[in-house]
């Protein structure tokens, strides 16, 4: 085992786990990862809950109780997922206290079927914050066009947010703008800005998956030479945008009111192509003030053989621009790729949510008490 995770933390990268299940909570595994692997946060999504609940242990008694109460399947899922997030938040509370609210966070996502409905997303975010009722929760809102005003409104109410499914640099700037607008609303309402936190989840590996597929279809040596470069270039330019926005005059006014920067969070950091090193989207995206949320396999790989050599983002911007320009020169449209990835991202989470509805409904029916 290397000490890569400690070095990553020392470089200013917050290590979060991209997974949660009741077994992970009750077995002590989550506490162990916090204690031994420098994990300081947890992210969840509909796919994670679908996998945990439909195949996992520890949910039987709660499902039986919910079945006895004859709750709807939607209510059952909300009760189960918010219970897990609440318990994980309690385990992470000492980290939250020690970092003055920056870390020790657990994220829970609004119903992905609401991704294009602003009022419903706002209402759902408020409901989730109330249901979990822990200060170290982040409510996940997708970075769709409809999600942007929801982000502003929810932040403006003092609810901390994890903005998810960001693929494009343009949309990322819109997300940061929505966050700042929300802080300005909160400030005008007299809220304490120091209590409001946010991360912006910029997805990484899926960009390579889609662009590499298009490069492979071209089949030229020039195209092959660009494989595995676009995702890192995209993320590094996102960090450049973050540096610009959070050194602006607009930010300075909020900074004086003790606001917190919205940290970039590298999401989708599990490597999809076995030809690439399994720590690629961790060790090549090191910079202060970032979060890297990793599936457990990536966390273990980094701990085992990751090589952390300081900041691997600063000073890469011109090269990153050149790499994305080279991809575009081959006829691969950046705008087309990121739009497709956003649409697919929303759809994949909606499919996972629907699968979760079906499997939970089947369990509620199986466990329903026989009428006397």
XYZ file of N, CA and C in Angstrom, residues 18-291:
822
model
N -17.875 7.265 -3.628
C -19.054 7.299 -4.504
C -19.835 5.997 -4.340
N -20.377 5.810 -3.149
C -21.153 4.589 -2.887
C -21.746 4.670 -1.482
N -22.867 4.000 -1.285
C -23.459 3.890 0.037
C -24.437 2.722 0.050
N -24.457 2.019 1.152
C -25.448 0.963 1.369
C -25.621 0.806 2.874
N -26.715 0.196 3.280
C -26.947 -0.003 4.714
C -25.900 -0.928 5.320
N -25.499 -1.934 4.573
C -24.470 -2.846 5.079
C -23.162 -2.099 5.316
N -22.822 -1.174 4.408
C -21.591 -0.391 4.573
C -21.669 0.451 5.863
N -22.875 0.894 6.195
C -23.078 1.708 7.398
C -23.010 0.837 8.652
N -23.800 -0.247 8.664
C -23.950 -1.037 9.897
C -22.746 -1.925 10.197
N -21.982 -2.294 9.169
C -20.814 -3.162 9.381
C -19.612 -2.408 9.938
N -19.694 -1.081 9.905
C -18.543 -0.288 10.329
C -17.586 0.031 9.198
N -17.920 -0.423 7.980
C -17.025 -0.200 6.846
C -16.834 1.279 6.533
N -17.923 2.041 6.563
C -17.806 3.469 6.264
C -16.925 4.163 7.299
N -17.135 3.855 8.570
C -16.306 4.444 9.632
C -14.843 4.073 9.448
N -14.611 2.839 8.995
C -13.236 2.370 8.766
C -12.575 3.132 7.617
N -13.329 3.380 6.540
C -12.782 4.134 5.404
C -12.444 5.566 5.811
N -13.263 6.140 6.683
C -12.991 7.491 7.182
C -11.718 7.480 8.030
N -11.604 6.463 8.868
C -10.490 6.372 9.809
C -9.166 6.015 9.132
N -9.227 5.135 8.122
C -7.990 4.585 7.564
C -7.670 5.031 6.142
N -8.678 5.458 5.369
C -8.442 5.760 3.959
C -8.689 7.231 3.606
N -8.740 8.075 4.606
C -8.852 9.528 4.392
C -10.152 9.932 3.682
N -11.173 9.095 3.753
C -12.465 9.442 3.146
C -13.147 10.490 4.024
N -13.591 11.596 3.393
C -14.200 12.687 4.161
C -15.580 13.086 3.628
N -16.172 12.236 2.782
C -17.501 12.529 2.256
C -18.047 11.338 1.491
N -19.338 11.384 1.190
C -20.011 10.303 0.470
C -20.953 10.910 -0.561
N -20.960 10.345 -1.756
C -21.965 10.717 -2.755
C -22.815 9.494 -3.084
N -24.086 9.759 -3.368
C -24.999 8.709 -3.807
C -25.668 9.169 -5.090
N -26.276 8.233 -5.780
C -27.106 8.560 -6.947
C -28.143 7.455 -7.097
N -29.112 7.631 -7.992
C -30.153 6.605 -8.129
C -29.612 5.211 -8.449
N -28.539 5.141 -9.246
C -27.970 3.834 -9.592
C -27.381 3.150 -8.361
N -26.733 3.923 -7.491
C -26.146 3.375 -6.264
C -27.237 2.822 -5.349
N -28.324 3.572 -5.182
C -29.412 3.096 -4.322
C -30.127 1.895 -4.932
N -30.273 1.898 -6.246
C -30.931 0.767 -6.907
C -30.150 -0.520 -6.641
N -28.833 -0.425 -6.759
C -27.970 -1.592 -6.521
C -28.014 -2.006 -5.043
N -27.956 -1.021 -4.148
C -27.907 -1.324 -2.717
C -29.191 -1.966 -2.227
N -30.323 -1.382 -2.599
C -31.598 -1.828 -2.038
C -32.082 -3.112 -2.681
N -31.928 -3.230 -4.009
C -32.460 -4.412 -4.682
C -31.623 -5.657 -4.419
N -30.322 -5.474 -4.144
C -29.490 -6.655 -3.919
C -28.843 -6.701 -2.555
N -29.112 -5.680 -1.732
C -28.354 -5.558 -0.500
C -29.013 -6.143 0.716
N -28.223 -6.168 1.777
C -28.707 -6.661 3.061
C -29.100 -5.475 3.945
N -29.927 -5.763 4.947
C -30.207 -4.764 5.964
C -31.480 -3.976 5.776
N -32.183 -4.213 4.677
C -33.389 -3.426 4.404
C -34.681 -4.179 4.731
N -34.567 -5.472 5.097
C -35.742 -6.320 5.223
C -36.737 -5.800 6.264
N -36.237 -5.449 7.456
C -37.150 -5.024 8.516
C -37.862 -3.730 8.157
N -37.114 -2.763 7.613
C -37.755 -1.502 7.243
C -38.770 -1.713 6.125
N -38.434 -2.563 5.157
C -39.381 -2.857 4.083
C -40.644 -3.519 4.628
N -40.470 -4.435 5.575
C -41.622 -5.108 6.178
C -42.515 -4.103 6.921
N -41.878 -3.174 7.637
C -42.648 -2.156 8.363
C -43.392 -1.240 7.389
N -42.714 -0.884 6.314
C -43.351 -0.021 5.312
C -44.505 -0.754 4.629
N -44.316 -2.047 4.384
C -45.379 -2.846 3.767
C -46.593 -2.922 4.694
N -46.334 -3.081 5.991
C -47.426 -3.155 6.957
C -48.217 -1.845 6.999
N -47.531 -0.738 6.771
C -48.194 0.571 6.776
C -48.859 0.882 5.442
N -48.612 0.032 4.446
C -49.191 0.195 3.110
C -48.830 1.545 2.473
N -47.576 1.923 2.637
C -47.134 3.183 2.031
C -46.972 2.992 0.520
N -46.946 4.075 -0.211
C -46.688 3.993 -1.644
C -45.224 3.630 -1.864
N -44.912 3.122 -3.034
C -43.534 2.736 -3.317
C -42.617 3.962 -3.313
N -43.126 5.116 -3.800
C -42.307 6.335 -3.783
C -41.968 6.745 -2.354
N -42.954 6.652 -1.456
C -42.691 7.006 -0.061
C -41.717 6.017 0.565
N -41.857 4.748 0.230
C -40.953 3.729 0.771
C -39.510 4.031 0.388
N -39.292 4.359 -0.880
C -37.932 4.644 -1.339
C -37.371 5.868 -0.623
N -38.203 6.892 -0.464
C -37.734 8.096 0.230
C -37.372 7.784 1.690
N -38.180 6.957 2.349
C -37.889 6.612 3.739
C -36.584 5.819 3.847
N -36.378 4.900 2.912
C -35.190 4.043 2.949
C -33.928 4.844 2.625
N -33.969 5.603 1.540
C -32.762 6.334 1.112
C -32.398 7.446 2.089
N -33.395 8.155 2.602
C -33.067 9.226 3.550
C -32.563 8.662 4.877
N -33.021 7.465 5.247
C -32.493 6.823 6.461
C -31.011 6.515 6.300
N -30.633 5.975 5.138
C -29.213 5.682 4.892
C -28.376 6.956 4.899
N -28.879 7.988 4.246
C -28.129 9.247 4.170
C -28.016 9.877 5.561
N -29.080 9.819 6.346
C -29.044 10.361 7.709
C -28.001 9.634 8.557
N -28.001 8.299 8.470
C -27.046 7.522 9.276
C -25.605 7.777 8.825
N -25.398 7.880 7.515
C -24.054 8.173 7.005
C -23.611 9.571 7.430
N -24.554 10.510 7.410
C -24.243 11.881 7.835
C -23.823 11.906 9.308
N -24.475 11.091 10.130
C -24.107 11.036 11.553
C -22.697 10.470 11.732
N -22.355 9.461 10.934
C -21.012 8.882 11.004
C -19.962 9.910 10.588
N -20.303 10.743 9.612
C -19.364 11.745 9.095
C -19.406 13.061 9.870
N -20.267 13.164 10.856
C -20.422 14.432 11.579
C -19.110 14.940 12.195
N -18.257 14.085 12.777
C -17.000 14.613 13.322
C -16.119 15.269 12.253
N -16.147 14.735 11.023
C -15.376 15.340 9.922
C -15.971 16.706 9.579
N -17.287 16.770 9.531
C -17.994 18.018 9.253
C -17.618 19.086 10.284
N -17.626 18.696 11.549
C -17.288 19.645 12.615
C -15.829 20.085 12.519
N -14.940 19.120 12.251
C -13.503 19.425 12.207
C -13.125 20.325 11.025
N -13.901 20.229 9.934
C -13.590 21.027 8.736
C -14.511 22.237 8.591
N -15.218 22.549 9.672
C -16.145 23.692 9.691
C -17.142 23.637 8.539
N -17.643 22.423 8.287
C -18.708 22.240 7.307
C -18.277 21.998 5.887
N -16.976 22.074 5.624
C -16.539 21.894 4.232
C -16.683 20.447 3.781
N -16.232 19.522 4.612
C -16.346 18.096 4.290
C -17.262 17.425 5.314
N -17.193 16.090 5.355
C -18.133 15.359 6.200
C -19.536 15.384 5.629
N -19.632 15.477 4.310
C -20.909 15.666 3.613
C -21.423 14.373 2.989
N -22.743 14.234 2.945
C -23.388 13.121 2.239
C -24.400 13.714 1.267
N -24.347 13.268 0.011
C -25.224 13.802 -1.033
C -26.383 12.859 -1.325
N -27.554 13.447 -1.537
C -28.729 12.679 -1.966
C -29.411 13.440 -3.095
N -29.842 12.709 -4.109
C -30.317 13.313 -5.356
C -31.837 13.454 -5.421
N -32.276 14.559 -5.996
C -33.707 14.703 -6.276
C -34.110 13.625 -7.285
N -35.375 13.303 -7.321
C -35.900 12.318 -8.274
C -35.452 12.712 -9.689
N -34.673 11.853 -10.372
C -34.129 12.224 -11.691
C -35.198 12.445 -12.749
N -36.405 11.962 -12.495
C -37.488 12.183 -13.464
C -37.955 13.639 -13.468
N -37.469 14.424 -12.501
C -37.846 15.835 -12.402
C -36.794 16.760 -13.017
N -35.814 16.180 -13.712
C -34.649 16.945 -14.176
C -34.994 18.122 -15.075
N -36.147 18.068 -15.735
C -36.527 19.157 -16.645
C -37.717 19.958 -16.107
N -37.936 19.856 -14.793
C -39.069 20.528 -14.156
C -38.540 21.365 -12.985
N -38.408 22.666 -13.198
C -37.806 23.537 -12.180
C -38.599 23.577 -10.874
N -39.914 23.880 -10.908
C -40.647 23.976 -9.634
C -40.638 22.664 -8.849
N -40.774 21.546 -9.548
C -40.793 20.249 -8.859
C -39.427 19.933 -8.248
N -38.354 20.300 -8.944
C -36.999 20.086 -8.415
C -36.793 20.898 -7.142
N -37.225 22.143 -7.136
C -37.106 22.995 -5.949
C -37.879 22.382 -4.780
N -39.119 21.969 -5.048
C -39.951 21.379 -3.998
C -39.335 20.097 -3.446
N -38.800 19.278 -4.340
C -38.181 18.015 -3.927
C -36.922 18.270 -3.102
N -36.127 19.255 -3.497
C -34.900 19.586 -2.757
C -35.239 20.023 -1.330
N -36.259 20.857 -1.196
C -36.684 21.313 0.130
C -37.181 20.138 0.972
N -37.927 19.251 0.333
C -38.463 18.086 1.042
C -37.344 17.159 1.510
N -36.366 16.907 0.657
C -35.253 16.033 1.032
C -34.440 16.630 2.176
N -34.190 17.933 2.103
C -33.438 18.596 3.175
C -34.183 18.460 4.502
N -35.510 18.584 4.453
C -36.332 18.452 5.655
C -36.352 17.006 6.162
N -36.458 16.056 5.232
C -36.533 14.648 5.615
C -35.237 14.150 6.254
N -34.112 14.460 5.633
C -32.823 13.999 6.176
C -32.508 14.753 7.463
N -32.731 16.061 7.437
C -32.604 16.876 8.649
C -31.223 16.769 9.290
N -30.199 16.885 8.477
C -28.831 16.918 8.970
C -28.107 18.079 8.289
N -27.317 18.857 9.036
C -26.656 20.017 8.427
C -25.582 19.644 7.411
N -25.094 18.399 7.478
C -24.020 17.982 6.568
C -24.537 17.194 5.362
N -25.766 17.515 4.944
C -26.327 16.930 3.726
C -26.106 17.877 2.553
N -25.902 17.327 1.378
C -25.928 18.095 0.133
C -27.051 17.526 -0.724
N -27.919 18.389 -1.230
C -28.986 17.944 -2.116
C -28.477 18.043 -3.553
N -28.552 16.925 -4.263
C -28.041 16.885 -5.642
C -29.115 17.336 -6.634
N -28.744 18.322 -7.437
C -29.624 18.847 -8.476
C -28.886 18.753 -9.807
N -29.496 18.158 -10.835
C -28.793 18.030 -12.121
C -28.631 19.380 -12.817
N -27.527 19.499 -13.548
C -27.185 20.757 -14.224
C -27.856 20.864 -15.592
N -29.140 20.537 -15.630
C -29.909 20.755 -16.858
C -30.290 22.231 -16.920
N -30.833 22.657 -18.048
C -31.295 24.048 -18.158
C -32.338 24.356 -17.090
N -33.239 23.387 -16.855
C -34.261 23.569 -15.822
C -33.669 23.513 -14.422
N -32.539 22.841 -14.290
C -31.891 22.740 -12.986
C -31.227 24.027 -12.532
N -30.786 24.854 -13.475
C -30.037 26.064 -13.119
C -30.837 27.014 -12.223
N -32.080 27.406 -12.598
C -32.834 28.277 -11.693
C -33.193 27.588 -10.377
N -33.324 26.272 -10.416
C -33.592 25.534 -9.171
C -32.402 25.652 -8.221
N -31.192 25.572 -8.762
C -29.973 25.713 -7.951
C -29.975 27.072 -7.247
N -30.242 28.121 -8.017
C -30.265 29.476 -7.449
C -31.298 29.585 -6.332
N -32.489 29.065 -6.578
C -33.576 29.167 -5.600
C -33.258 28.388 -4.325
N -32.723 27.179 -4.486
C -32.452 26.315 -3.334
C -31.287 26.879 -2.499
N -30.227 27.304 -3.171
C -29.116 27.950 -2.461
C -29.626 29.207 -1.748
N -30.497 29.960 -2.421
C -31.059 31.177 -1.845
C -31.853 30.932 -0.576
N -32.327 29.699 -0.391
C -33.061 29.329 0.819
C -32.130 28.772 1.900
N -30.826 28.758 1.596
C -29.859 28.306 2.589
C -29.611 26.815 2.599
N -30.056 26.110 1.562
C -29.852 24.660 1.460
C -28.593 24.392 0.634
N -27.684 23.591 1.166
C -26.435 23.286 0.465
C -26.691 22.286 -0.664
N -25.975 22.469 -1.792
C -26.291 21.744 -3.024
C -25.041 21.127 -3.654
N -25.221 19.912 -4.158
C -24.246 19.264 -5.036
C -24.857 19.289 -6.433
N -24.283 20.074 -7.319
C -24.788 20.144 -8.695
C -24.174 18.988 -9.475
N -25.007 18.163 -10.084
C -24.508 16.943 -10.721
C -24.708 16.955 -12.232
N -24.080 15.981 -12.886
C -24.200 15.784 -14.336
C -23.729 17.007 -15.145
N -22.554 17.526 -14.796
C -21.952 18.613 -15.580
C -20.921 17.989 -16.527
N -21.074 18.289 -17.796
C -20.148 17.767 -18.807
C -19.446 18.872 -19.588
N -20.118 19.998 -19.800
C -19.556 21.026 -20.683
C -19.018 22.210 -19.902
N -18.017 22.867 -20.462
C -17.422 24.040 -19.842
C -18.410 25.195 -19.799
N -19.211 25.335 -20.836
C -20.215 26.404 -20.859
C -21.248 26.196 -19.752
N -21.737 24.964 -19.620
C -22.731 24.678 -18.585
C -22.114 24.852 -17.194
N -20.851 24.494 -17.059
C -20.190 24.657 -15.763
C -20.155 26.123 -15.352
N -19.878 27.003 -16.295
C -19.899 28.437 -15.983
C -21.309 28.887 -15.589
N -22.306 28.319 -16.245
C -23.695 28.646 -15.893
C -24.029 28.145 -14.480
N -23.475 27.012 -14.116
C -23.683 26.460 -12.772
C -23.066 27.379 -11.721
N -21.850 27.828 -11.965
C -21.203 28.739 -11.014
C -21.977 30.043 -10.903
N -22.485 30.529 -12.028
C -23.305 31.734 -12.023
C -24.575 31.520 -11.195
N -25.207 30.352 -11.358
C -26.422 30.032 -10.597
C -26.123 29.981 -9.097
N -24.967 29.460 -8.739
C -24.558 29.392 -7.331
C -24.360 30.801 -6.762
N -23.632 31.635 -7.487
C -23.391 32.997 -7.012
C -24.716 33.765 -6.882
N -25.611 33.573 -7.852
C -26.924 34.225 -7.790
C -27.695 33.755 -6.559
N -27.573 32.481 -6.240
C -28.225 31.946 -5.047
C -27.658 32.540 -3.765
N -26.334 32.671 -3.721
C -25.702 33.295 -2.553
C -26.154 34.740 -2.395
N -26.274 35.432 -3.523
C -26.734 36.832 -3.476
C -28.165 36.913 -2.939
N -29.009 35.966 -3.327
C -30.384 35.913 -2.801
C -30.365 35.623 -1.295
N -29.527 34.692 -0.896
C -29.428 34.333 0.520
C -28.932 35.519 1.344
N -27.954 36.221 0.796
C -27.415 37.401 1.480
C -28.504 38.467 1.646
N -29.268 38.694 0.578
C -30.347 39.685 0.626
C -31.419 39.292 1.644
N -31.580 37.989 1.858
C -32.578 37.496 2.821
C -32.034 37.471 4.250
N -30.764 37.868 4.411
C -30.175 37.928 5.743
C -29.667 36.597 6.265
N -29.474 35.619 5.377
C -28.970 34.310 5.807
C -27.458 34.347 6.024
N -26.978 33.427 6.845
C -25.548 33.307 7.127
C -24.888 32.519 5.993
N -24.134 33.223 5.141
C -23.544 32.572 3.970
C -22.482 31.538 4.350
N -21.895 31.667 5.506
C -20.849 30.717 5.907
C -21.412 29.311 6.115
N -22.727 29.210 6.267
C -23.360 27.901 6.493
C -23.775 27.213 5.189
N -23.657 27.907 4.062
C -24.105 27.358 2.772
C -22.892 26.830 2.013
N -22.959 25.580 1.597
C -21.852 24.962 0.866
C -22.354 24.372 -0.451
N -21.437 24.193 -1.384
C -21.806 23.581 -2.662
C -20.582 22.981 -3.330
N -20.831 21.917 -4.082
C -19.825 21.364 -4.992
C -20.470 21.253 -6.369
N -19.633 21.282 -7.386
C -20.104 21.151 -8.769
C -19.489 19.889 -9.351
N -20.319 18.873 -9.573
C -19.833 17.556 -10.010
C -19.615 17.530 -11.515
N -18.352 17.615 -11.891
C -17.937 17.627 -13.291
C -17.549 16.199 -13.668
N -18.284 15.609 -14.611
C -18.085 14.199 -14.946
C -16.893 14.023 -15.887
N -16.126 12.965 -15.630
C -14.845 12.815 -16.324
C -14.835 11.641 -17.302
N -14.897 10.406 -16.801
C -14.633 9.242 -17.653
C -15.598 9.117 -18.826
N -16.836 9.541 -18.644
C -17.822 9.390 -19.725
C -17.437 10.218 -20.954
N -16.711 11.314 -20.721
C -16.261 12.138 -21.853
C -15.287 11.342 -22.718
N -14.333 10.663 -22.076
C -13.408 9.817 -22.840
C -14.143 8.673 -23.523
N -15.079 8.059 -22.842
C -15.797 6.915 -23.424
C -16.453 7.303 -24.742
N -17.110 8.462 -24.765
C -17.828 8.880 -25.968
C -16.870 9.377 -27.052
N -15.899 10.190 -26.676
C -14.973 10.737 -27.681
C -14.050 9.642 -28.204
N -13.591 8.746 -27.329
C -12.732 7.634 -27.789
C -13.472 6.763 -28.802
N -14.760 6.550 -28.566
C -15.564 5.746 -29.501
C -15.570 6.397 -30.885
N -15.696 7.710 -30.896
C -15.702 8.437 -32.182
C -14.319 8.462 -32.813
N -13.280 8.547 -31.980
C -11.910 8.497 -32.512
C -11.624 7.121 -33.118
N -12.093 6.070 -32.440
C -11.906 4.704 -32.967
C -12.587 4.532 -34.318
N -13.750 5.155 -34.464
C -14.474 4.999 -35.740
C -13.738 5.688 -36.887
N -12.935 6.707 -36.562
C -12.114 7.348 -37.606
C -10.954 6.446 -38.000
N -10.358 5.810 -36.999
C -9.352 4.776 -37.252
C -7.979 5.248 -37.681
N -7.749 6.538 -37.794
C -6.443 7.030 -38.240
C -5.454 7.062 -37.079
N -4.166 7.115 -37.408
C -3.142 7.225 -36.360
C -3.310 8.516 -35.574
N -3.674 9.568 -36.284
C -3.885 10.874 -35.643
C -5.019 10.789 -34.626
N -6.081 10.094 -34.991
C -7.220 9.931 -34.088
C -6.842 9.076 -32.881
N -6.136 7.973 -33.122
C -5.747 7.073 -32.029
C -4.837 7.769 -31.015
N -4.015 8.689 -31.510
C -3.077 9.402 -30.634
C -3.788 10.327 -29.647
N -5.045 10.647 -29.939
C -5.802 11.550 -29.071
C -6.674 10.818 -28.053
N -6.689 9.490 -28.127
C -7.523 8.736 -27.189
C -7.053 8.954 -25.748
N -8.023 9.070 -24.844
C -7.703 9.211 -23.432
C -7.216 10.581 -23.017
N -7.371 11.565 -23.896
C -6.877 12.914 -23.582
C -8.013 13.912 -23.319
N -9.171 13.703 -23.938
C -10.230 14.712 -23.903
C -10.806 14.924 -22.499
N -11.024 13.857 -21.758
C -11.660 13.984 -20.439
C -10.792 14.799 -19.487
N -9.504 14.497 -19.461
C -8.601 15.259 -18.595
C -8.524 16.710 -19.038
N -8.427 16.932 -20.350
C -8.358 18.299 -20.871
C -9.602 19.083 -20.477
N -10.754 18.460 -20.612
C -12.019 19.097 -20.281
C -12.069 19.471 -18.798
N -11.698 18.534 -17.931
C -11.727 18.776 -16.492
C -10.722 19.849 -16.081
N -9.556 19.812 -16.688
C -8.530 20.815 -16.345
C -8.977 22.216 -16.745
N -9.656 22.334 -17.870
C -10.172 23.643 -18.282
C -11.339 24.072 -17.393
N -12.039 23.115 -16.832
C -13.080 23.453 -15.847
C -12.431 24.079 -14.614
N -11.295 23.555 -14.220
C -10.599 24.117 -13.052
C -10.113 25.536 -13.351
N -9.690 25.758 -14.576
C -9.296 27.112 -14.974
C -10.488 28.068 -14.832
N -11.666 27.611 -15.283
C -12.875 28.434 -15.167
C -13.205 28.707 -13.699
N -13.041 27.691 -12.864
C -13.257 27.852 -11.415
C -12.326 28.924 -10.844
N -11.066 28.871 -11.218
C -10.107 29.867 -10.727
C -10.515 31.276 -11.154
N -10.992 31.393 -12.394
C -11.406 32.713 -12.897
C -12.612 33.252 -12.127
N -13.638 32.441 -12.003
C -14.885 32.896 -11.374
C -14.670 33.240 -9.902
N -13.880 32.420 -9.212
C -13.698 32.652 -7.783
C -12.499 33.554 -7.469
N -12.101 34.323 -8.470
C -11.176 35.435 -8.221
C -11.762 36.722 -8.803
N -13.065 36.696 -9.139
C -13.730 37.839 -9.758
C -14.197 38.847 -8.701
N -14.542 40.036 -9.153
C -15.064 41.061 -8.242
C -16.402 40.628 -7.646
N -17.212 39.959 -8.465
C -18.508 39.476 -7.968
C -18.312 38.536 -6.787
N -17.335 37.628 -6.927
C -17.065 36.703 -5.834
C -16.493 37.440 -4.622
N -15.654 38.436 -4.848
C -15.019 39.160 -3.742
C -16.062 39.738 -2.789
N -17.167 40.249 -3.338
C -18.235 40.815 -2.503
C -18.872 39.744 -1.632
N -19.038 38.541 -2.175
C -19.611 37.434 -1.410
C -18.604 36.882 -0.408
N -17.342 36.880 -0.812
C -16.271 36.409 0.065
C -16.226 37.255 1.342
N -16.434 38.541 1.187
C -16.452 39.447 2.356
C -17.591 39.105 3.304
N -18.652 38.528 2.753
C -19.797 38.104 3.577
C -19.633 36.670 4.072
N -18.399 36.137 3.964
C -18.033 34.807 4.482
C -18.666 33.650 3.712
N -18.898 33.859 2.420
C -19.408 32.780 1.571
C -18.310 31.752 1.311
N -18.739 30.552 0.954
C -17.806 29.466 0.616
C -17.731 29.287 -0.891
N -16.534 29.014 -1.383
C -16.394 28.702 -2.808
C -17.137 27.404 -3.116
N -17.646 27.328 -4.337
C -18.255 26.082 -4.813
C -17.128 25.241 -5.410
N -16.746 24.184 -4.696
C -15.592 23.400 -5.150
C -15.924 22.525 -6.363
N -14.991 22.399 -7.304
C -15.166 21.413 -8.372
C -15.022 20.006 -7.794
N -15.935 19.134 -8.177
C -15.883 17.741 -7.745
C -15.723 16.870 -8.982
N -14.662 16.075 -9.007
C -14.456 15.159 -10.144
C -15.299 13.916 -9.907
N -16.287 13.706 -10.771
C -17.196 12.567 -10.672
C -16.951 11.628 -11.847
N -17.502 10.428 -11.747
C -17.286 9.436 -12.805
C -15.788 9.228 -13.004
N -15.114 8.880 -11.890
C -13.651 8.762 -11.934
C -13.166 7.317 -12.030
N -14.098 6.378 -12.125
C -13.705 4.999 -12.400
C -13.351 4.862 -13.871
N -12.201 4.278 -14.165
C -11.733 4.162 -15.550
C -12.536 3.091 -16.281
N -13.080 3.451 -17.442
C -13.903 2.515 -18.213
C -13.071 1.661 -19.178
N -11.951 2.220 -19.665
C -11.109 1.527 -20.648
C -9.937 0.854 -19.932
N -9.870 -0.486 -19.971
C -8.790 -1.188 -19.259
C -7.398 -0.879 -19.799
N -7.329 -0.228 -20.952
C -6.024 0.151 -21.497
C -5.399 1.306 -20.713
N -6.223 2.030 -19.958
C -5.721 3.177 -19.195
C -5.396 2.759 -17.769
N -4.464 3.469 -17.144
C -4.160 3.165 -15.741
C -5.406 3.433 -14.901
N -5.630 2.584 -13.921
C -6.897 2.630 -13.175
C -6.992 3.806 -12.204
N -5.906 4.570 -12.085
C -5.932 5.759 -11.222
C -5.884 7.049 -12.041
N -6.095 6.936 -13.344
C -5.910 8.064 -14.267
C -6.674 9.310 -13.843
N -7.958 9.136 -13.513
C -8.811 10.297 -13.239
C -8.710 10.763 -11.780
N -7.729 10.221 -11.081
C -7.414 10.691 -9.732
C -6.067 11.416 -9.744
N -5.007 10.688 -10.111
C -3.663 11.258 -9.989
C -3.381 12.341 -11.031
N -4.147 12.350 -12.131
C -3.947 13.380 -13.152
C -4.908 14.558 -12.999
N -5.659 14.568 -11.890
C -6.570 15.684 -11.616
C -6.383 16.165 -10.180
N -5.133 16.455 -9.841
C -4.805 16.914 -8.492
C -4.633 18.423 -8.498
N -5.412 19.096 -7.667
C -5.268 20.539 -7.494
C -5.959 20.929 -6.195
N -5.493 21.974 -5.544
C -6.110 22.371 -4.271
C -7.548 22.827 -4.444
N -8.354 22.543 -3.414
C -9.743 23.001 -3.425
C -10.664 22.160 -4.266
N -10.264 20.928 -4.588
C -11.105 20.035 -5.385
C -11.579 18.854 -4.525
N -12.590 18.168 -5.040
C -13.088 16.937 -4.436
C -12.983 15.850 -5.501
